[in-house]
Amino acid sequence: RAPAAGDMLPKPRSRGRPSSQADRDGGRGGDSRAARSAVAEEAPSTSRGAGGSQDPRRSSSQGGRPADAPLAVGPRSQKQLELKVAELVQFLLIKDQRKIPIKRADIVKHVLGDYRDLFPDLLHRAAERLQYVFGYRLVELEPKSNTYILINSLEPVEEDAELRGDQGTPTTGLLMIVLGLIFMKGNAVKETEVWDFLRRLGVYPTKKHLIFGDPKKLLTEDFVRQRYLEYRRIPHTDPVDYELQWGPRTHLETSKMKVLKFVAKVHNQDPKDWPAQYCEALAEEEDRARPQASAPSQAS
Amino acid sequence: MQGSSRRTGTMTDVHRRFLQLLMTHGVLEEWEVKRLQKHCYKVHDCNAPVEKLEDFIHNINSVLESLYIEIKKGVTEDDGRPIYALVNLATTAISKMASDFAENELDLFRKALELIIDSETGFASSTNILNVVDQLKGKKMRKKEAEQVLQKFVQNKWLIEKEGEFTLHTRAILEMEQHIRETYPDAVKICNICHGLLIQGQSCETCGIRMHLPCVAKYFQSNSEPRCPNCNDYWPHEIPEVFDPEKERGAGLSKPSRKSLRPRQL
C-alpha cells in the first residue's frame, strides 16, 4: 500500500510500524521484534523526535536486556543513559552552531524529558564527551545563569577557514574590529564613537553593507544575543546614547592579549607599543593562569 | 557490523580538528576528506605519518559509537564517487533536520521524499512538489516560499536539483536509508547487485530489476554484451564508466582554493 504521509511522522513506537517489514530482516523474528519494540518504547525520547529512539543497528548487543525492563521513571539502564547523553551531545552541538547560548530549560524540554532529575549527571557526561571527542568545552556563560555555550579548545588556524564547509561568518571581521575598539578605548565605548570609527571604514548604521548586511542590527542585536557584546543605555544622556562592552562569551572565547595582538597586527605594530593595554592584557593572562577557587567553568 | 568487542580508539587533537571541520560540511567527497586529514596532521603532528584513511575513520568511528554517530562511506548514485557523511544513528531519521527546519518545512521534505521514492526515475518535479504545498502541516506556506525552502534543502545537501527536478542527496540516502526502508517497504526500490536502497538507477525492461549506475558500471565492466543478471535479456541501457579516482584527482587540482578574507576567527 502507498504509505500515508503520517507514517513518516516520528511517532511513538506504540503506534506500530507498517506490518510488512516483519520478515524483511531475517535476524528479527516476530517475538524478538515485539520485545525490541517494547524495549524501544521506554527508551528516552526527545520531544521533537517523538518517535523515541530508533533502535540502533546494534540491536544484537541489546539481547541481554530483559523484555520487561521498567519504564523510564524507574531505574534506567546504562544503554538508556548512554543514548540520552548522545542526544544531549547532538543537541548542544547543533544549538551552539547558531551561537545562541543554550538554556537549561530547553535542554530539559527538548532532550531530557523524564530524565530531568538526572540533569547534572547527564550534562556532566555530555560535557566530558564533547571535550574528549570533539574538543569543545561546555561552559556556563555566567555563574548560576543556567545557560551554556561551547568553547573550542583547539586553536583556530588560518587554513581551517579554507577547509570549513560553512565559511564561518563574514561578520566575524566586524566583530573583531569592534572588540578591538572597545578594549583599546578602556573596555567601554559609546555607540556614537563606534559609528564615528566605523564610518571611516565605510560601515554605517543606516546603510546596508555588502558583506555585513545590517551593521546596526549586527552590533546592537545579533552580537548581543550571541553574548559577544553588551549594549547598555547610558542614563541621563540626551539624545539617548548607549555603551558597548565585551559580553560574557567574548571573555570566555578570547582574551585581551589576543585582541591586542589582532589590533597590533592591523596597525603593523607591536602589542607593546600600547603599554597601558599591554599591561592590562598581561594582568588578565596572569589572572587566568592562577587557579581560582570560584572560577565559573565546567557544568558540574 | 560493529560488535561491542571492538577496541575503542583514542582521540587526539588531529582527530578532533578533523571531526570539527567535517561537521561543518555534513558530507564530503573522498579527495576532500583526504585533504582535510592531511591538514589536521599538519597542524598538530607534522612528523607523524598520515594514517590510511580507512583506518583513521575506523578509529574515530569506534569512539563515536557510544554517541550513536558514525562517519559513513557511500557512493554517489549518478557517477559512483565515494563520499563520506556524518550520520546520526540514534534518533529518528528526520530529527537531525528537525533542529534546522520548521514543522511545515519538514513536512515539505517528507512530501518530496515520498514523491521521489514513488517516481520511476528517482526524481520529483518541482511542480509536483509545489502542488502539495497546501496539504502541509504547520504554518501555511505559499508556493514562492516553498521554492526557497527547497533551495535550502539543496544548500544543506539533503536534496539535489537537476533541471527543475529533485532527488535525494547521497547524504540523505546514507542517513535515512534504514528509515526509508522501514517506512516505505513496498515502494522502495532495491539494487539487484548491492542490495542497497536505490533512488536513481537503470532497470531491466523485461523483468524489472534495478541497478545503481555505479553497480551497472562495475558489473558490466568490459563486457561487450551486457545481459540482465536476472532474466538474461539484453541490457538496453548505456553502460556508464567506472569511477576512477586517478582521473578525478586531475580535476580536483584545478578547483580554485577558497582564500579567506576574514581576520582570524575568535
XYZ file of C-alpha atoms in Angstrom, chain A residues 85-202:
118
model
C 23.879 11.535 26.663
C 24.245 11.017 22.913
C 21.083 13.019 22.234
C 22.242 15.731 24.579
C 25.638 15.969 22.876
C 23.988 16.331 19.478
C 21.541 18.902 20.789
C 24.337 21.018 22.254
C 26.393 20.806 19.061
C 23.506 21.868 16.863
C 22.369 24.692 19.136
C 25.842 26.072 19.560
C 26.321 26.203 15.806
C 23.995 29.184 15.823
C 25.915 30.742 18.687
C 22.798 31.134 20.789
C 23.507 30.224 24.407
C 21.669 27.066 25.430
C 19.299 27.265 28.347
C 18.860 24.518 30.874
C 15.103 24.768 30.402
C 15.481 23.989 26.698
C 17.678 21.014 27.452
C 15.083 19.638 29.811
C 12.222 20.328 27.428
C 13.737 19.077 24.200
C 16.086 16.327 25.292
C 15.761 15.106 28.836
C 12.046 14.976 29.458
C 11.514 12.327 32.104
C 15.207 12.258 32.771
C 15.279 15.813 34.070
C 16.180 14.636 37.546
C 19.451 13.389 36.117
C 20.299 16.751 34.547
C 23.595 17.362 36.419
C 24.927 13.885 35.778
C 23.860 13.739 32.133
C 25.190 17.217 31.431
C 28.481 16.311 33.028
C 28.780 13.203 30.893
C 27.843 15.147 27.781
C 30.478 17.742 28.645
C 33.100 15.039 29.007
C 32.201 13.573 25.595
C 32.177 16.984 23.960
C 35.677 17.662 25.209
C 37.150 14.246 24.563
C 35.577 13.559 21.182
C 35.155 16.996 19.605
C 37.467 19.293 21.528
C 34.674 21.564 22.766
C 34.408 22.769 26.346
C 30.915 23.131 27.723
C 30.928 26.289 29.801
C 28.310 28.090 31.817
C 28.040 31.607 30.451
C 27.928 33.207 33.868
C 27.812 31.524 37.246
C 24.297 30.325 38.088
C 22.912 31.532 34.766
C 21.936 28.007 33.737
C 22.936 28.995 30.237
C 25.702 27.246 28.356
C 27.964 27.711 25.377
C 30.665 25.640 23.722
C 34.201 26.956 23.568
C 36.634 25.478 21.113
C 39.621 24.146 22.986
C 41.502 23.759 19.721
C 43.218 26.887 18.451
C 41.757 28.004 15.155
C 44.325 28.043 12.420
C 44.283 30.186 9.277
C 43.994 27.262 6.910
C 40.974 25.947 8.784
C 38.962 28.712 7.196
C 39.648 27.394 3.705
C 38.542 23.916 4.663
C 35.374 24.814 6.508
C 32.025 23.956 4.952
C 30.154 26.879 6.318
C 32.647 29.652 5.640
C 32.361 30.738 9.285
C 30.608 34.059 9.217
C 31.885 37.138 7.389
C 30.504 39.203 10.228
C 33.294 37.974 12.484
C 35.545 40.589 10.928
C 33.288 43.383 12.054
C 33.020 41.868 15.494
C 36.780 41.669 15.856
C 37.167 45.304 14.908
C 34.572 46.418 17.435
C 36.038 44.213 20.189
C 39.417 45.757 19.482
C 37.984 49.253 19.606
C 36.235 48.581 22.892
C 39.362 47.230 24.533
C 41.660 49.961 23.260
C 39.252 52.610 24.499
C 39.260 51.267 28.044
C 36.754 48.396 27.867
C 33.699 50.524 27.158
C 32.845 52.717 24.247
C 29.868 54.924 23.387
C 27.799 53.794 20.453
C 28.275 57.181 18.796
C 32.027 56.719 18.972
C 31.746 53.255 17.416
C 29.901 54.630 14.395
C 32.345 57.532 14.068
C 35.080 54.953 13.832
C 33.266 52.549 11.539
C 32.231 55.305 9.184
C 35.864 55.654 8.235
C 35.755 52.027 7.123
C 32.642 52.551 5.071
